Tab-separated table of C-alpha atoms in Angstrom:
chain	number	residue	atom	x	y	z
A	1	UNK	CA	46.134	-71.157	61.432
A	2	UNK	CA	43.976	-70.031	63.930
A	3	UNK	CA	45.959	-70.360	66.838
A	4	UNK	CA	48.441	-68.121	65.323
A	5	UNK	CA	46.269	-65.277	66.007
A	6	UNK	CA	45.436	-65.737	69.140
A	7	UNK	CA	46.954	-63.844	71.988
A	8	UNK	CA	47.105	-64.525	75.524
A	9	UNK	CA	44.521	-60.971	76.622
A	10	UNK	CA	41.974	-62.857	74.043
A	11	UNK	CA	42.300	-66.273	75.935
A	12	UNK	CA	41.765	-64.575	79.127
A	13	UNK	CA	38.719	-62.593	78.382
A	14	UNK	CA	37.293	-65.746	76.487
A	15	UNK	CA	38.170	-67.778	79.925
A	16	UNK	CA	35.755	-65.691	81.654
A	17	UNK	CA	38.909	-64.600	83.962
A	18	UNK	CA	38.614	-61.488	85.722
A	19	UNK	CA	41.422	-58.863	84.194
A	20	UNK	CA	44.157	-56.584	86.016
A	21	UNK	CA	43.761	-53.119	85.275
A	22	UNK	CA	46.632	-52.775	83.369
A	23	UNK	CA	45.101	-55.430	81.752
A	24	UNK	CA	42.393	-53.130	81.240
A	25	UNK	CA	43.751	-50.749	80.192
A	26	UNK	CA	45.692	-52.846	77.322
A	27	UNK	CA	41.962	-53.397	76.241
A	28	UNK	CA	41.969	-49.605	75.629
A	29	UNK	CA	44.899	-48.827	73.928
A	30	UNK	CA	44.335	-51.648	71.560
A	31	UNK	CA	40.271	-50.274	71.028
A	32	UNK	CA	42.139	-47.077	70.174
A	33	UNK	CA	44.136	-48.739	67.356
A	34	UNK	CA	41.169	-50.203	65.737
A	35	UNK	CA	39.216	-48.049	66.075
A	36	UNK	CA	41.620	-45.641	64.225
A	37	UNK	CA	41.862	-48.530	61.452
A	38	UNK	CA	38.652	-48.795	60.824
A	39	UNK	CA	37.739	-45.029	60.483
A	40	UNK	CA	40.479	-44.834	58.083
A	41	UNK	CA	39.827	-47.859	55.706
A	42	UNK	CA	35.906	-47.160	55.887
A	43	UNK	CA	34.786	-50.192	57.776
A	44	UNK	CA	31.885	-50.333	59.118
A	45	UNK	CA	31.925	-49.523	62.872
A	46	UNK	CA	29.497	-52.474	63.595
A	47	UNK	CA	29.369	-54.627	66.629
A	48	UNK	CA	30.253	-58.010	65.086
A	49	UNK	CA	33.023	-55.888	62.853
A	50	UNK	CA	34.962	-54.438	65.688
A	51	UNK	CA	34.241	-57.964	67.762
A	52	UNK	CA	36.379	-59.817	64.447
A	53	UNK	CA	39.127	-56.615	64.133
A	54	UNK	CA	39.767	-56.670	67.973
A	55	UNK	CA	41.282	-60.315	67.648
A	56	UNK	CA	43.508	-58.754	64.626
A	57	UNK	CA	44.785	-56.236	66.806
A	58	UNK	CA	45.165	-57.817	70.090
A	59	UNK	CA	47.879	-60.016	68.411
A	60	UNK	CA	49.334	-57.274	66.726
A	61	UNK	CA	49.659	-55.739	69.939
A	62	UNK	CA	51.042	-58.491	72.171
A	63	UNK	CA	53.413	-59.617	68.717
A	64	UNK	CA	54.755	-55.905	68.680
A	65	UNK	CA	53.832	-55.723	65.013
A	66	UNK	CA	54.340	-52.947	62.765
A	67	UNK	CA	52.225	-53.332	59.912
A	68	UNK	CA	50.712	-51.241	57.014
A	69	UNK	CA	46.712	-50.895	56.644
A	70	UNK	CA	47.222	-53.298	53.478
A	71	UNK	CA	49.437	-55.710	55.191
A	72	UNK	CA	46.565	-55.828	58.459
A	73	UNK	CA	43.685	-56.263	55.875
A	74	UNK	CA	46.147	-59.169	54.910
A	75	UNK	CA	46.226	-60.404	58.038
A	76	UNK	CA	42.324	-60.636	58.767
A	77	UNK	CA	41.653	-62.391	55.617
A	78	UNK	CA	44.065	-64.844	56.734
A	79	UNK	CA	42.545	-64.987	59.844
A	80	UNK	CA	38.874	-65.144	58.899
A	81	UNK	CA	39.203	-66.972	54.974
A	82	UNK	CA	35.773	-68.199	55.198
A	83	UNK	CA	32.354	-67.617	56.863
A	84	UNK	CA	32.787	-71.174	58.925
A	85	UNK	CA	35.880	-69.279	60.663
A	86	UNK	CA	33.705	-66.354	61.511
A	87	UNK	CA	30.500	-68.173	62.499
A	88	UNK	CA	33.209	-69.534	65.057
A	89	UNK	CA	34.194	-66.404	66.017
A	90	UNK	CA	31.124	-64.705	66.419
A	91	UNK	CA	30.086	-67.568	68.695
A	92	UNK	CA	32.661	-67.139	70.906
A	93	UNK	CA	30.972	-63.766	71.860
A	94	UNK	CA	28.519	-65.964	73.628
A	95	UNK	CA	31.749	-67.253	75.683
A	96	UNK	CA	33.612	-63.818	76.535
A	97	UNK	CA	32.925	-61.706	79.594
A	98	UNK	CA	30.695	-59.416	79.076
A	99	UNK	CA	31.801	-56.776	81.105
A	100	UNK	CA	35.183	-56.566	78.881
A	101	UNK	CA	33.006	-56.727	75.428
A	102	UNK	CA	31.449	-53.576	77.265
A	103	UNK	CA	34.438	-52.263	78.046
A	104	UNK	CA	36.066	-52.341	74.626
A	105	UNK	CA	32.659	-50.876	73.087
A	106	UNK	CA	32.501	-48.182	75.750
A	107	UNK	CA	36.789	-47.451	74.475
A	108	UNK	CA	35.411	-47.455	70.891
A	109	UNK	CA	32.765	-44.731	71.583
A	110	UNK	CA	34.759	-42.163	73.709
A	111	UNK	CA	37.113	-42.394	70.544
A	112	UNK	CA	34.426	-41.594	67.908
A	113	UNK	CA	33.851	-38.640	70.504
A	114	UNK	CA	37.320	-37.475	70.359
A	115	UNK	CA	37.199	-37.952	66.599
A	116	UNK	CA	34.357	-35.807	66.348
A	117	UNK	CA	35.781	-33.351	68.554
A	118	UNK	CA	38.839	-33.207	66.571
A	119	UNK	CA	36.594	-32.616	63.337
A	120	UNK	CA	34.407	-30.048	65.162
A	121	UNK	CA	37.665	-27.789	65.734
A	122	UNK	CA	39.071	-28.500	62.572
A	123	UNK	CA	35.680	-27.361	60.710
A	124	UNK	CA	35.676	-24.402	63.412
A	125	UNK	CA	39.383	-23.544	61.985
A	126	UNK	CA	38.819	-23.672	57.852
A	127	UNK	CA	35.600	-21.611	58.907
A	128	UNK	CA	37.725	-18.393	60.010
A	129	UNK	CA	39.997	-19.182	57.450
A	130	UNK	CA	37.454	-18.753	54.755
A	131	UNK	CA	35.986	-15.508	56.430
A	132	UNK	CA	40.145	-14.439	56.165
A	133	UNK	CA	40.689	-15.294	52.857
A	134	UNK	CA	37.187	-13.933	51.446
A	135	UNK	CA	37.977	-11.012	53.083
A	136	UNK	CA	41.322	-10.366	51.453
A	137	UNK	CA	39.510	-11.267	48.218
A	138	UNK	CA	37.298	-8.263	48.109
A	139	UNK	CA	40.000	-6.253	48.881
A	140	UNK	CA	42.318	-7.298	45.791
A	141	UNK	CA	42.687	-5.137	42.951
A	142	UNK	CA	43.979	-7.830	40.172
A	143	UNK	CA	41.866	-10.137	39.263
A	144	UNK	CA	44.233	-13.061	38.912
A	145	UNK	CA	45.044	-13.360	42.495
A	146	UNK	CA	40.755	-12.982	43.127
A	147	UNK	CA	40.350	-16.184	41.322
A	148	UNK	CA	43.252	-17.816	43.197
A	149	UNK	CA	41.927	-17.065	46.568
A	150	UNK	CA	38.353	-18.137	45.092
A	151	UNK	CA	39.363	-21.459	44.651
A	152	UNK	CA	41.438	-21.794	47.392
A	153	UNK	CA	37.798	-20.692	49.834
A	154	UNK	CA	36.053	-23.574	47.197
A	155	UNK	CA	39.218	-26.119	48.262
A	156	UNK	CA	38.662	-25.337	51.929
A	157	UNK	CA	34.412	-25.082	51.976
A	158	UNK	CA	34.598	-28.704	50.306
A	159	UNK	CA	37.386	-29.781	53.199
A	160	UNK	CA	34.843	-28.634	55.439
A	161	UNK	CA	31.559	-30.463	53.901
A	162	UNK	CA	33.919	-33.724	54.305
A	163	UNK	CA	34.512	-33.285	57.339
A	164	UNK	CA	30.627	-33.221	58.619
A	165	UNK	CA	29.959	-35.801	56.320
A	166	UNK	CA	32.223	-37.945	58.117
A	167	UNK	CA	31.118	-36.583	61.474
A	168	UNK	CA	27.577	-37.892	60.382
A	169	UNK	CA	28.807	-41.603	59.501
A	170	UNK	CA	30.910	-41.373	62.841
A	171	UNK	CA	27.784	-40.318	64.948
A	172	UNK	CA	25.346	-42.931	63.014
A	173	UNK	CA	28.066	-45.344	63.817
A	174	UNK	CA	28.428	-44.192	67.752
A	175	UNK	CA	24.873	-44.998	67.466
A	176	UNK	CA	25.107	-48.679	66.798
A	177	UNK	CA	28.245	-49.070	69.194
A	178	UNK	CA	26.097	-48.312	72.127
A	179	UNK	CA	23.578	-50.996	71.734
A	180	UNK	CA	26.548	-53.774	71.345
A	181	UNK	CA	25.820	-54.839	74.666
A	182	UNK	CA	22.053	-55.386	74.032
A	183	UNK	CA	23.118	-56.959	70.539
A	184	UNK	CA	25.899	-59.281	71.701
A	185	UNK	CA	23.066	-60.638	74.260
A	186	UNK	CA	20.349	-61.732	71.475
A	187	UNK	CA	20.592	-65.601	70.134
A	188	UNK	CA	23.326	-67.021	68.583
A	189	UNK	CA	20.714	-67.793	65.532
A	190	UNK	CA	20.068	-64.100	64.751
A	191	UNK	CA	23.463	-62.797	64.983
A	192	UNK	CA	24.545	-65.597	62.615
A	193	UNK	CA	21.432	-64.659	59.901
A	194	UNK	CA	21.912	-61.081	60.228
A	195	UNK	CA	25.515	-61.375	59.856
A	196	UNK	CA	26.111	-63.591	57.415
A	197	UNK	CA	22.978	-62.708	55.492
A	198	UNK	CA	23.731	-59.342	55.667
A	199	UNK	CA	19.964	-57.982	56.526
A	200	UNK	CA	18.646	-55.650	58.988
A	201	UNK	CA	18.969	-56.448	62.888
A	202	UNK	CA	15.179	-56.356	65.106
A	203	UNK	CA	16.204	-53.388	66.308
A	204	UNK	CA	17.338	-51.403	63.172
A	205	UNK	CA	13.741	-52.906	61.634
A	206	UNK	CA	11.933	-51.554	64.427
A	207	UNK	CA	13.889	-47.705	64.330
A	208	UNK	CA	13.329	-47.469	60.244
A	209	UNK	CA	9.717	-48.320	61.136
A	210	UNK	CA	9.366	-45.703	63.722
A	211	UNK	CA	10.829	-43.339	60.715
A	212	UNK	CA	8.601	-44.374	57.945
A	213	UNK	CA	5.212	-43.386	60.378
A	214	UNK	CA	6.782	-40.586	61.461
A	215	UNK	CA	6.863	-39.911	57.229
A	216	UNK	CA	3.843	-41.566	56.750
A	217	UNK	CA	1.404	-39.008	59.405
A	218	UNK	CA	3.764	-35.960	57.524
A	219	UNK	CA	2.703	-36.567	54.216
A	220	UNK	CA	0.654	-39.390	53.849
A	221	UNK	CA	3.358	-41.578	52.516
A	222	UNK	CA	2.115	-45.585	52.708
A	223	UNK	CA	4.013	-48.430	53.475
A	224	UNK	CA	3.420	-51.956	54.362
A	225	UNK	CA	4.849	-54.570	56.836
A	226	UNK	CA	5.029	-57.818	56.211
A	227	UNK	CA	5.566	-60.848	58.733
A	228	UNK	CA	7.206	-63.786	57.071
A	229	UNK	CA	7.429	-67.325	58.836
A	230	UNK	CA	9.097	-71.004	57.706
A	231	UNK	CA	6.231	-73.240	58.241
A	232	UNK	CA	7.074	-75.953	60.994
A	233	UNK	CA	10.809	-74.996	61.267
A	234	UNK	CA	11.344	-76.564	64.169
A	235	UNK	CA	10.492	-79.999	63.029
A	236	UNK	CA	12.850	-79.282	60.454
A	237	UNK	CA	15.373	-78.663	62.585
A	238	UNK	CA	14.690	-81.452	64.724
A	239	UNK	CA	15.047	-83.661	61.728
A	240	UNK	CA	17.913	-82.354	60.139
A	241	UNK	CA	19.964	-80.766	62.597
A	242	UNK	CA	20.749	-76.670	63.601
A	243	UNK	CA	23.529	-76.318	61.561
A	244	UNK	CA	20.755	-77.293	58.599
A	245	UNK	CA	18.401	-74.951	59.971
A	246	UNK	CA	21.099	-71.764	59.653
A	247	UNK	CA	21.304	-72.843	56.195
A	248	UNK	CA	17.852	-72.692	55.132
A	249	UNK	CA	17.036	-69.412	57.099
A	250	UNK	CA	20.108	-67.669	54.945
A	251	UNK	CA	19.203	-69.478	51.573
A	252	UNK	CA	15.379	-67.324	52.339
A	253	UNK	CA	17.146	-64.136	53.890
A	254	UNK	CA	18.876	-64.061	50.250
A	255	UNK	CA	16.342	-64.737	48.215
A	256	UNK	CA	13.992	-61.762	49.748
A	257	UNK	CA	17.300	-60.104	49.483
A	258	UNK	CA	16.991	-60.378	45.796
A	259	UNK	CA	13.199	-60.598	45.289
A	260	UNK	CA	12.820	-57.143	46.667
A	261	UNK	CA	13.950	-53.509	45.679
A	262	UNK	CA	17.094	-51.866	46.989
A	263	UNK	CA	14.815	-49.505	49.394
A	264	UNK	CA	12.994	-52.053	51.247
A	265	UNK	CA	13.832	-53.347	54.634
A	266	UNK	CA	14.777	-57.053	54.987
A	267	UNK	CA	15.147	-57.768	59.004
A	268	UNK	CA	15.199	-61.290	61.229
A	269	UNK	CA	12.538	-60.213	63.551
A	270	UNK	CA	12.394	-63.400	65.722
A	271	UNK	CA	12.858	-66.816	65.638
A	272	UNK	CA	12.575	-68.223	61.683
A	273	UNK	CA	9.869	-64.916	61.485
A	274	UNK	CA	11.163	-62.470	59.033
A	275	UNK	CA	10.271	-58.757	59.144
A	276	UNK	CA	10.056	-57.048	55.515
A	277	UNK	CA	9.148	-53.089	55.310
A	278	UNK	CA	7.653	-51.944	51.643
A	279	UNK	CA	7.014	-48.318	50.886
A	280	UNK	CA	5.352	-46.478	48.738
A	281	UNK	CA	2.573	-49.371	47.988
A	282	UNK	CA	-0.849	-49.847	48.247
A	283	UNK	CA	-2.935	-52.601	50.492
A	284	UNK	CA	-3.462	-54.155	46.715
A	285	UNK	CA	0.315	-54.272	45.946
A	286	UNK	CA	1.425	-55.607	49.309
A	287	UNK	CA	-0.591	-58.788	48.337
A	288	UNK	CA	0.603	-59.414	45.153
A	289	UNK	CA	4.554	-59.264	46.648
A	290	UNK	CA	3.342	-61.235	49.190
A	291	UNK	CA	2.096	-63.839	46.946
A	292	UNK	CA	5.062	-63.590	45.381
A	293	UNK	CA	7.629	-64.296	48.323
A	294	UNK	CA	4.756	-66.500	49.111
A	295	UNK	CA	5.490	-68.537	45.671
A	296	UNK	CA	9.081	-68.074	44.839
A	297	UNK	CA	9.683	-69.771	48.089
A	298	UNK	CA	7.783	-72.738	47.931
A	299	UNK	CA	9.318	-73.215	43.906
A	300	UNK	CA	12.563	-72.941	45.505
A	301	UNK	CA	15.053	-76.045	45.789
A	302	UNK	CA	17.588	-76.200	48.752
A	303	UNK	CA	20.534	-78.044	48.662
A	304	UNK	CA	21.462	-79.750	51.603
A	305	UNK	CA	24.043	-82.481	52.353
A	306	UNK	CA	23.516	-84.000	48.932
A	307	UNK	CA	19.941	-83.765	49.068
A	308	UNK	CA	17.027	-81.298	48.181
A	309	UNK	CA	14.646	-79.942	50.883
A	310	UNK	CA	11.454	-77.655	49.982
A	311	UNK	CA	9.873	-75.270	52.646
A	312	UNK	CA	7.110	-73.376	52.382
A	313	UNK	CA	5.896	-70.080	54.451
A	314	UNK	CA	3.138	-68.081	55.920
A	315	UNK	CA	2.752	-64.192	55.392
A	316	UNK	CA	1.113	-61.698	57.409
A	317	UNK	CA	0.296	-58.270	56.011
A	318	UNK	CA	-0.733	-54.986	57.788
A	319	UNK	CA	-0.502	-51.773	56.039
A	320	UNK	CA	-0.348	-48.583	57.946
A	321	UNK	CA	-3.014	-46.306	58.873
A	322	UNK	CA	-3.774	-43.383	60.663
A	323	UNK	CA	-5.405	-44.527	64.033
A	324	UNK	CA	-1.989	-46.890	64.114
A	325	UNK	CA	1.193	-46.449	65.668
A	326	UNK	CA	4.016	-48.624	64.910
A	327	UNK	CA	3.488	-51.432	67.513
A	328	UNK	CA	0.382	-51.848	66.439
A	329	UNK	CA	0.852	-52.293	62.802
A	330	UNK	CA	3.154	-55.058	64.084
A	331	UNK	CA	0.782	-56.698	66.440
A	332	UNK	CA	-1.793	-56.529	63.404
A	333	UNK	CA	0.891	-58.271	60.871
A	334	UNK	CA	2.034	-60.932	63.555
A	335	UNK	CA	-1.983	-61.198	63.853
A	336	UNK	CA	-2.143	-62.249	60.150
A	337	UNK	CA	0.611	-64.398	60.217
A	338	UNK	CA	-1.021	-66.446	63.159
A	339	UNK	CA	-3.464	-66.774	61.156
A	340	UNK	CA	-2.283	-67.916	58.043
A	341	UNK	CA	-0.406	-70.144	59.952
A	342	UNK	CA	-3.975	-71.544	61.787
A	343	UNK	CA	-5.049	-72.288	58.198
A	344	UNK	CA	-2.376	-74.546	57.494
A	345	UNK	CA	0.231	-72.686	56.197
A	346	UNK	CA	1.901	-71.765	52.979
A	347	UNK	CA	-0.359	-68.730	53.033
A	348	UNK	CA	-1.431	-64.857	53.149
A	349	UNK	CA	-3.488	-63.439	55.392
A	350	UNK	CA	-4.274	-59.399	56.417
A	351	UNK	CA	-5.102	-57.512	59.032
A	352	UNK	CA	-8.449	-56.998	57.489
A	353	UNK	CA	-8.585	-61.218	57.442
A	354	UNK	CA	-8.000	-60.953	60.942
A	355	UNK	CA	-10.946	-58.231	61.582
A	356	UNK	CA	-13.250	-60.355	59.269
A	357	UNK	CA	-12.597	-63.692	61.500
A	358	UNK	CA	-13.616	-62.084	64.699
């Protein structure tokens, strides 16, 4: 089934061959098609998203296909019915040039521009429109037409807020699109968590840091980090096996998923370290929901292969102060979690612990 999908400008930029330029630029037109897609359905202009919908409409484009949005949706879950079939997708990224995964992003984000271009001068449009119309409205005498041309200015000021909200999403997602490259270079591991876990990248965990102390030396808003580590994962692995190891670190990505509250940050920071942002607590609170990832963790049962395998894992807490910036609240958390790891493991430790011990 997966072969069917596969067309021959995919096999050559997975081959590591160098392309043509018309080659090339069949890599644009076919970014221009997706991207168009995937503005219109609301999918998430995302790295690993456009990565999967680029093999959709690469064969569409070699097949000459002439589909509806439905019937394409149709055709992806066909292509990708299962997170085994993506996992080997998304590892193929590892395989493909990268100068062509560049090249497709850099299509993808001079189309967002146009987009927003086009919105700008459509916004720039219902805005003299609504001077026209308001205009004629304080010059009508009957009061029936007034309320006409009222809601027509409503219709057209609402056409208008749409339009810059989706000019925001577009930018935020421009955003993203330009660190692909820098994305599509980290370990296969943390693409695979953050993807099929569906938490934070490093990077977005380091940027919604940067905000909350930026909020937090405004008005005194606190927040805590937390630095969250599997306790001798890599004997684990070496014992029962990588694909094992992926298992376990989204079985714990889930369960923080669901342990915490919709407005705190779940990231992989770094290799089996998770990165967890709390605001709005105290240095007292961040301890007790430490204790308690701390606990539900090592209570938890993971099935593997027809067994049951228990982990355990060490916490490190800073919470942020004034004399801080944000690199060093996360030197003083990965501080704490060195340290609870030094004590054994399957334990919490502070900044404060780490002040006391020297």
């Amino acid at each position: 089934m997966v072969n069917r999908f596969e067309c021959e400008l995919m096999k050559k930029i997975n081959s590591g061959e160098n392309l043509s330029m018309d080659e090339y630029q069949k890599v644009s037109v076919i970014a221009k098609e997706e991207i168009k897609f995937l503005v219109r359905n609301g999918i998430a202009l995302t790295p690993l998203n456009y990565f999967l919908w680029f093999d959709i409409f690469c064969y569409l484009n070699e097949t000459g296909k002439k589909l509806s949005d439905p019937e394409i949706i149709g055709l992806f879950k066909e292509r990708y019915p299962d997170e085994s079939v993506i996992e080997t997708a998304i590892l193929k990224i590892n395989r493909a040039d990268r100068k062509i995964v560049r090249q497709i992003a850099e299509e993808v984000s001079r189309e967002i521009d146009e987009i927003i271009v086009s919105l700008d001068s459509h916004s720039e449009t219902i805005e003299k429109h609504v001077k026209s119309v308001e205009k004629t409205t304080e010059e009508l005498p009957d009061r029936t037409l007034k309320e006409m041309l009222e809601n027509v200015v409503q219709a057209l000021n609402e056409i208008k807020s749409q339009n810059e909200g989706l000019k925001a999403k577009l930018q935020e997602s421009k955003k993203e699109l330009e660190n692909v490259y820098e994305r599509l270079n980290q370990t296969e591991k943390n693409v695979l968590v953050e993807f099929l876990s569906e938490i934070a990248s490093k990077r977005s965990f380091e940027k919604v840091l940067k905000d909350m102390f930026a909020d937090f030396k405004a008005r005194n808003y606190p927040f805590a980090i937390l630095m969250v580590k599997l306790d001798n994962f890599d004997r684990l692995v070496e014992k029962e096996g990588e694909k094992a190891g992926k298992i376990i670190l989204q079985e714990i990505a889930r369960k923080f998923k669901k342990l915490l509250r919709a407005n705190d940050i779940v990231a992989y920071y770094d290799d089996s370290v998770f990165g967890i942002l709390i605001p709005g607590v105290t240095f007292g609170h961040a301890i007790r929901i430490g204790e308690r990832i701390r606990k539900s963790v090592e209570d938890s049962i993971i099935s593997l292969n027809g067994k049951t395998i228990r982990v355990t894992v060490s916490v490190g807490i800073a919470v942020a102060r004034k004399d801080m910036d944000e690199m060093d609240l996360i030197a003083k958390a990965l501080e704490a979690l060195e340290l609870a790891e030094k004590e054994g493991g399957n334990a919490i430790k502070t900044d404060l612990d780490v002040e006391l011990e020297k």
